[in-house]
PDB file of C-alpha atoms in Angstrom:
ATOM      1  CA  MET A  30       0.000   0.000   0.000  1.00 97.00           C
ATOM      2  CA  ARG A  31       1.108   3.540  -0.698  1.00 99.00           C
ATOM      3  CA  LEU A  32       0.714   6.734   1.327  1.00 99.00           C
ATOM      4  CA  LEU A  33       1.325  10.181  -0.141  1.00 99.00           C
ATOM      5  CA  ILE A  34       1.694  12.891   2.488  1.00 99.00           C
ATOM      6  CA  CYS A  35       1.404  16.462   1.197  1.00 99.00           C
ATOM      7  CA  GLY A  36       3.171  18.533   3.816  1.00 98.00           C
ATOM      8  CA  ALA A  37       6.440  18.100   5.682  1.00 98.00           C
ATOM      9  CA  GLY A  38       5.813  19.561   9.121  1.00 97.00           C
ATOM     10  CA  ASN A  39       6.818  17.955  12.396  1.00 96.00           C
ATOM     11  CA  ASP A  40       3.404  16.289  12.801  1.00 97.00           C
ATOM     12  CA  VAL A  41       4.097  14.245   9.655  1.00 99.00           C
ATOM     13  CA  MET A  42       7.063  12.430  11.256  1.00 98.00           C
ATOM     14  CA  PRO A  43       5.004  10.027  13.428  1.00 99.00           C
ATOM     15  CA  LEU A  44       2.632   9.378  10.512  1.00 99.00           C
ATOM     16  CA  VAL A  45       5.577   8.257   8.386  1.00 99.00           C
ATOM     17  CA  THR A  46       6.741   6.010  11.247  1.00 98.00           C
ATOM     18  CA  MET A  47       3.311   4.406  11.729  1.00 98.00           C
ATOM     19  CA  ALA A  48       2.843   3.811   8.018  1.00 99.00           C
ATOM     20  CA  LYS A  49       6.298   2.226   7.743  1.00 99.00           C
ATOM     21  CA  LEU A  50       5.479  -0.052  10.712  1.00 98.00           C
ATOM     22  CA  GLN A  51       2.739  -1.437   8.469  1.00 98.00           C
ATOM     23  CA  ASP A  52       5.163  -1.752   5.550  1.00 98.00           C
ATOM     24  CA  TRP A  53       3.553   0.998   3.475  1.00 99.00           C
ATOM     25  CA  TYR A  54       5.481   2.805   0.749  1.00 99.00           C
ATOM     26  CA  VAL A  55       5.543   6.419   1.982  1.00 99.00           C
ATOM     27  CA  THR A  56       6.178   9.543  -0.085  1.00 99.00           C
ATOM     28  CA  VAL A  57       6.404  12.989   1.523  1.00 99.00           C
ATOM     29  CA  ILE A  58       6.059  16.085  -0.661  1.00 99.00           C
ATOM     30  CA  ASP A  59       6.099  19.796   0.092  1.00 98.00           C
ATOM     31  CA  SER A  60       6.660  22.856  -2.082  1.00 98.00           C
ATOM     32  CA  ARG A  61       9.018  24.215   0.591  1.00 97.00           C
ATOM     33  CA  ALA A  62      12.388  22.590  -0.103  1.00 97.00           C
ATOM     34  CA  GLN A  63      13.724  23.375   3.378  1.00 98.00           C
ATOM     35  CA  TYR A  64      11.084  21.034   4.887  1.00 97.00           C
ATOM     36  CA  ALA A  65      10.998  18.262   2.291  1.00 98.00           C
ATOM     37  CA  THR A  66      14.386  16.717   3.064  1.00 98.00           C
ATOM     38  CA  ARG A  67      15.668  13.201   3.532  1.00 98.00           C
ATOM     39  CA  MET A  68      17.293  14.345   6.798  1.00 98.00           C
ATOM     40  CA  ARG A  69      13.865  15.209   8.261  1.00 98.00           C
ATOM     41  CA  PHE A  70      12.195  12.031   6.972  1.00 99.00           C
ATOM     42  CA  PRO A  71      14.789   9.238   6.875  1.00 98.00           C
ATOM     43  CA  GLN A  72      12.120   6.516   7.128  1.00 98.00           C
ATOM     44  CA  ALA A  73      10.153   7.732   4.097  1.00 99.00           C
ATOM     45  CA  ASP A  74      10.709   5.883   0.844  1.00 99.00           C
ATOM     46  CA  ALA A  75      10.687   9.136  -1.122  1.00 99.00           C
ATOM     47  CA  VAL A  76      10.902  12.793  -0.110  1.00 99.00           C
ATOM     48  CA  MET A  77      10.608  15.555  -2.672  1.00 98.00           C
ATOM     49  CA  SER A  78      10.080  19.235  -3.070  1.00 98.00           C
ATOM     50  CA  LEU A  79       7.206  19.485  -5.543  1.00 98.00           C
ATOM     51  CA  SER A  80       5.983  22.783  -6.937  1.00 98.00           C
ATOM     52  CA  LEU A  81       2.297  23.561  -6.575  1.00 98.00           C
ATOM     53  CA  GLU A  82       1.990  23.816 -10.361  1.00 97.00           C
ATOM     54  CA  ASP A  83       3.213  20.245 -11.001  1.00 98.00           C
ATOM     55  CA  SER A  84      -0.156  18.526 -11.224  1.00 98.00           C
ATOM     56  CA  ASP A  85       1.149  15.680 -13.407  1.00 98.00           C
ATOM     57  CA  THR A  86       3.573  14.475 -10.733  1.00 99.00           C
ATOM     58  CA  LEU A  87       0.961  14.908  -7.988  1.00 99.00           C
ATOM     59  CA  LEU A  88      -1.511  12.758  -9.912  1.00 98.00           C
ATOM     60  CA  LYS A  89       1.148  10.139 -10.641  1.00 99.00           C
ATOM     61  CA  LEU A  90       2.137   9.957  -6.956  1.00 99.00           C
ATOM     62  CA  SER A  91      -1.491   9.775  -5.794  1.00 98.00           C
ATOM     63  CA  ASN A  92      -2.462   7.016  -8.220  1.00 98.00           C
ATOM     64  CA  ASN A  93      -4.132   4.200  -6.241  1.00 98.00           C
ATOM     65  CA  ALA A  94      -2.709   5.650  -3.004  1.00 99.00           C
ATOM     66  CA  ALA A  95      -3.989   7.086   0.242  1.00 99.00           C
ATOM     67  CA  VAL A  96      -3.366  10.844   0.301  1.00 99.00           C
ATOM     68  CA  ALA A  97      -3.039  12.947   3.460  1.00 99.00           C
ATOM     69  CA  LEU A  98      -3.038  16.737   3.045  1.00 99.00           C
ATOM     70  CA  MET A  99      -1.122  18.087   6.056  1.00 98.00           C
ATOM     71  CA  SER A 100       0.812  21.177   5.017  1.00 97.00           C
ATOM     72  CA  HIS A 101      -0.698  23.715   7.466  1.00 95.00           C
ATOM     73  CA  SER A 102      -0.564  26.118   4.512  1.00 96.00           C
ATOM     74  CA  LEU A 103      -3.768  27.407   2.931  1.00 96.00           C
ATOM     75  CA  THR A 104      -1.908  28.053  -0.314  1.00 97.00           C
ATOM     76  CA  GLN A 105      -0.476  24.539  -0.534  1.00 97.00           C
ATOM     77  CA  ASP A 106      -3.656  22.808   0.623  1.00 98.00           C
ATOM     78  CA  ARG A 107      -5.821  24.798  -1.822  1.00 98.00           C
ATOM     79  CA  ALA A 108      -3.556  23.978  -4.771  1.00 98.00           C
ATOM     80  CA  ARG A 109      -3.230  20.262  -3.976  1.00 98.00           C
ATOM     81  CA  LEU A 110      -6.895  19.868  -3.002  1.00 98.00           C
ATOM     82  CA  ALA A 111      -8.092  21.518  -6.233  1.00 98.00           C
ATOM     83  CA  ILE A 112      -6.177  18.997  -8.326  1.00 98.00           C
ATOM     84  CA  LEU A 113      -7.113  15.972  -6.242  1.00 98.00           C
ATOM     85  CA  LEU A 114     -10.824  16.773  -5.898  1.00 98.00           C
ATOM     86  CA  ALA A 115     -11.081  16.985  -9.691  1.00 97.00           C
ATOM     87  CA  HIS A 116      -9.456  13.535 -10.065  1.00 98.00           C
ATOM     88  CA  ALA A 117     -11.301  11.416  -7.479  1.00 96.00           C
ATOM     89  CA  GLN A 118     -10.899   8.249  -9.537  1.00 96.00           C
ATOM     90  CA  ASN A 119      -7.135   8.531  -9.092  1.00 96.00           C
ATOM     91  CA  TYR A 120      -6.710   7.835  -5.351  1.00 98.00           C
ATOM     92  CA  ARG A 121      -8.258   5.436  -2.843  1.00 97.00           C
ATOM     93  CA  TYR A 122      -8.373   7.800   0.143  1.00 98.00           C
ATOM     94  CA  LEU A 123      -8.123  11.561   0.591  1.00 98.00           C
ATOM     95  CA  GLY A 124      -7.948  13.285   3.961  1.00 98.00           C
ATOM     96  CA  GLN A 125      -7.468  16.964   4.853  1.00 98.00           C
ATOM     97  CA  LEU A 126      -5.945  18.095   8.154  1.00 98.00           C
ATOM     98  CA  GLY A 127      -7.587  20.963   9.996  1.00 96.00           C
ATOM     99  CA  PRO A 128     -10.977  21.981  11.253  1.00 97.00           C
ATOM    100  CA  ARG A 129     -14.076  21.321   9.172  1.00 97.00           C
ATOM    101  CA  TYR A 130     -14.715  25.041   8.518  1.00 98.00           C
ATOM    102  CA  ARG A 131     -11.191  25.459   7.064  1.00 98.00           C
ATOM    103  CA  THR A 132     -11.673  22.630   4.565  1.00 98.00           C
ATOM    104  CA  GLU A 133     -15.145  23.864   3.631  1.00 97.00           C
ATOM    105  CA  ARG A 134     -13.636  27.306   3.016  1.00 97.00           C
ATOM    106  CA  LEU A 135     -11.031  25.730   0.710  1.00 98.00           C
ATOM    107  CA  ILE A 136     -13.716  23.770  -1.171  1.00 98.00           C
ATOM    108  CA  ASN A 137     -15.799  26.936  -1.626  1.00 97.00           C
ATOM    109  CA  GLU A 138     -12.781  28.902  -2.866  1.00 97.00           C
ATOM    110  CA  ILE A 139     -11.838  26.147  -5.312  1.00 98.00           C
ATOM    111  CA  SER A 140     -15.435  25.788  -6.550  1.00 96.00           C
ATOM    112  CA  ALA A 141     -15.707  29.540  -7.154  1.00 96.00           C
ATOM    113  CA  THR A 142     -12.827  29.383  -9.653  1.00 94.00           C
ATOM    114  CA  LEU A 143     -14.390  26.668 -11.815  1.00 92.00           C
ATOM    115  CA  PRO A 144     -16.917  27.110 -14.621  1.00 89.00           C
ATOM    116  CA  GLN A 145     -18.429  23.723 -13.659  1.00 91.00           C
ATOM    117  CA  PRO A 146     -17.877  23.134  -9.931  1.00 88.00           C
ATOM    118  CA  ASP A 147     -19.809  19.841 -10.094  1.00 92.00           C
ATOM    119  CA  ILE A 148     -16.577  18.290 -11.409  1.00 93.00           C
ATOM    120  CA  LEU A 149     -15.497  18.220  -7.739  1.00 96.00           C
ATOM    121  CA  ALA A 150     -18.540  16.295  -6.450  1.00 95.00           C
ATOM    122  CA  ALA A 151     -16.982  12.815  -6.506  1.00 95.00           C
ATOM    123  CA  GLY A 152     -13.826  14.100  -4.829  1.00 96.00           C
ATOM    124  CA  ILE A 153     -15.781  15.895  -2.125  1.00 97.00           C
ATOM    125  CA  ARG A 154     -17.705  12.669  -1.396  1.00 96.00           C
ATOM    126  CA  LYS A 155     -14.386  10.816  -0.949  1.00 96.00           C
ATOM    127  CA  LEU A 156     -12.768  13.553   1.149  1.00 98.00           C
ATOM    128  CA  HIS A 157     -12.331  12.868   4.875  1.00 97.00           C
ATOM    129  CA  TYR A 158     -12.182  16.063   6.884  1.00 97.00           C
ATOM    130  CA  PRO A 159     -10.994  16.547   9.445  1.00 96.00           C
ATOM    131  CA  ILE A 160      -8.606  13.702   8.672  1.00 97.00           C
ATOM    132  CA  GLY A 161      -8.430  10.695  10.987  1.00 96.00           C
ATOM    133  CA  TYR A 162     -10.511   9.139  13.731  1.00 95.00           C
ATOM    134  CA  LYS A 163     -10.726  10.786  17.119  1.00 92.00           C
ATOM    135  CA  LEU A 164      -9.319   7.999  19.277  1.00 92.00           C
ATOM    136  CA  GLY A 165      -8.256  10.071  22.259  1.00 91.00           C
ATOM    137  CA  GLY A 166      -4.873  11.360  23.293  1.00 90.00           C
ATOM    138  CA  ASP A 167      -2.979  14.474  22.344  1.00 92.00           C
ATOM    139  CA  GLY A 168      -0.093  15.350  20.105  1.00 95.00           C
ATOM    140  CA  PRO A 169       1.232  14.263  16.728  1.00 97.00           C
ATOM    141  CA  GLU A 170       1.454  10.583  17.667  1.00 97.00           C
ATOM    142  CA  ALA A 171      -2.246  10.396  18.613  1.00 97.00           C
ATOM    143  CA  LEU A 172      -3.120  12.235  15.402  1.00 97.00           C
ATOM    144  CA  ALA A 173      -1.013   9.804  13.353  1.00 98.00           C
ATOM    145  CA  LEU A 174      -2.704   6.806  14.988  1.00 97.00           C
ATOM    146  CA  GLY A 175      -6.160   8.208  14.189  1.00 97.00           C
ATOM    147  CA  ILE A 176      -5.151   8.953  10.601  1.00 98.00           C
ATOM    148  CA  MET A 177      -3.726   5.480   9.989  1.00 98.00           C
ATOM    149  CA  ALA A 178      -6.782   3.873  11.614  1.00 97.00           C
ATOM    150  CA  GLN A 179      -9.100   5.761   9.264  1.00 97.00           C
ATOM    151  CA  ILE A 180      -6.965   5.128   6.190  1.00 98.00           C
ATOM    152  CA  ASN A 181      -6.774   1.406   6.957  1.00 97.00           C
ATOM    153  CA  ALA A 182     -10.539   1.216   7.496  1.00 96.00           C
ATOM    154  CA  VAL A 183     -11.231   2.922   4.161  1.00 96.00           C
ATOM    155  CA  MET A 184      -8.593   0.982   2.218  1.00 95.00           C
ATOM    156  CA  HIS A 185      -9.936  -2.320   3.557  1.00 94.00           C
ATOM    157  CA  ASP A 186     -13.628  -1.390   3.199  1.00 92.00           C
ATOM    158  CA  GLN A 187     -14.176  -1.716   6.942  1.00 89.00           C
ATOM    159  CA  THR A 188     -17.338   0.202   7.715  1.00 71.00           C
ATOM    160  CA  ALA A 189     -18.915  -2.265  10.141  1.00 54.00           C
ATOM    161  CA  PRO A 190     -17.774  -2.745  13.729  1.00 53.00           C
ATOM    162  CA  VAL A 191     -15.144  -5.368  14.427  1.00 54.00           C
ATOM    163  CA  GLU A 192     -16.677  -8.798  15.012  1.00 57.00           C
ATOM    164  CA  GLY A 193     -17.134  -9.354  18.729  1.00 51.00           C
ATOM    165  CA  SER A 194     -16.973  -5.630  19.487  1.00 44.00           C
ATOM    166  CA  HIS A 195     -19.454  -4.298  21.995  1.00 45.00           C
ATOM    167  CA  SER A 196     -19.379  -0.680  20.861  1.00 38.00           C
ATOM    168  CA  ARG A 197     -18.664   1.284  17.760  1.00 39.00           C
ATOM    169  CA  VAL A 198     -18.065   4.850  16.683  1.00 44.00           C
ATOM    170  CA  SER A 199     -19.384   5.766  13.239  1.00 46.00           C
ATOM    171  CA  ASN A 200     -16.991   7.253  10.683  1.00 47.00           C
ATOM    172  CA  SER A 201     -18.750  10.624  10.688  1.00 48.00           C
ATOM    173  CA  GLU A 202     -18.862  10.832  14.479  1.00 48.00           C
ATOM    174  CA  ALA A 203     -15.278   9.763  15.017  1.00 49.00           C
ATOM    175  CA  SER A 204     -13.437  12.288  12.884  1.00 50.00           C
ATOM    176  CA  VAL A 205     -10.673  14.193  14.623  1.00 49.00           C
ATOM    177  CA  GLY A 206     -11.959  17.514  15.830  1.00 46.00           C
ATOM    178  CA  ASN A 207     -15.570  16.357  16.132  1.00 44.00           C
ATOM    179  CA  THR A 208     -16.448  16.956  19.757  1.00 41.00           C
ATOM    180  CA  ASP A 209     -19.912  15.425  19.390  1.00 40.00           C
ATOM    181  CA  ALA A 210     -18.678  11.826  19.034  1.00 41.00           C
ATOM    182  CA  ASP A 211     -20.758   9.384  21.033  1.00 39.00           C
ATOM    183  CA  ILE A 212     -20.068   5.723  21.512  1.00 36.00           C
ATOM    184  CA  VAL A 213     -23.214   3.806  20.695  1.00 39.00           C
ATOM    185  CA  PRO A 214     -24.076   0.180  21.443  1.00 39.00           C
ATOM    186  CA  SER A 215     -23.265  -2.191  18.637  1.00 38.00           C
ATOM    187  CA  THR A 216     -26.088  -3.889  16.798  1.00 42.00           C
ATOM    188  CA  VAL A 217     -23.893  -6.923  16.091  1.00 38.00           C
TER     189      VAL A 217
END
């Protein structure tokens, strides 16, 4: 399995580690060359500085992969999200870091620039925002665990509770940043 991480901040480091523990092929990209370095991400299989205009390489890297948008930069996230939302058939998972209102703002800004914004509909349906499950805990490691849990669930078509489980949290309720998550009794 392949994971493309768009963004090279410190919170990406534990995500790379967790993905590698599962033997994923991990690529980290960022348009800021000072962050996208092998020294910062020695465990990643590939690290590259990729300009925001290079949509061909972004689409090639995202092909059949899970994609995590984690740059903390509105400019970078807007550029990458615009390309990826328009090519939903390309990737298997797409998640955007940050609060729901921030991602909705990005979607609205991207849609406003298009003559036919409905081209984004399939991508928006596939987009997980905020990225990851809210599993508890604080810090980049807890975030990485929630992200990998959600990516694995999506990639393996796991929408039902685990067999033998006595509780479940629905995908929509369990997203990171959703403070209204309730654990409900399982119907299994």
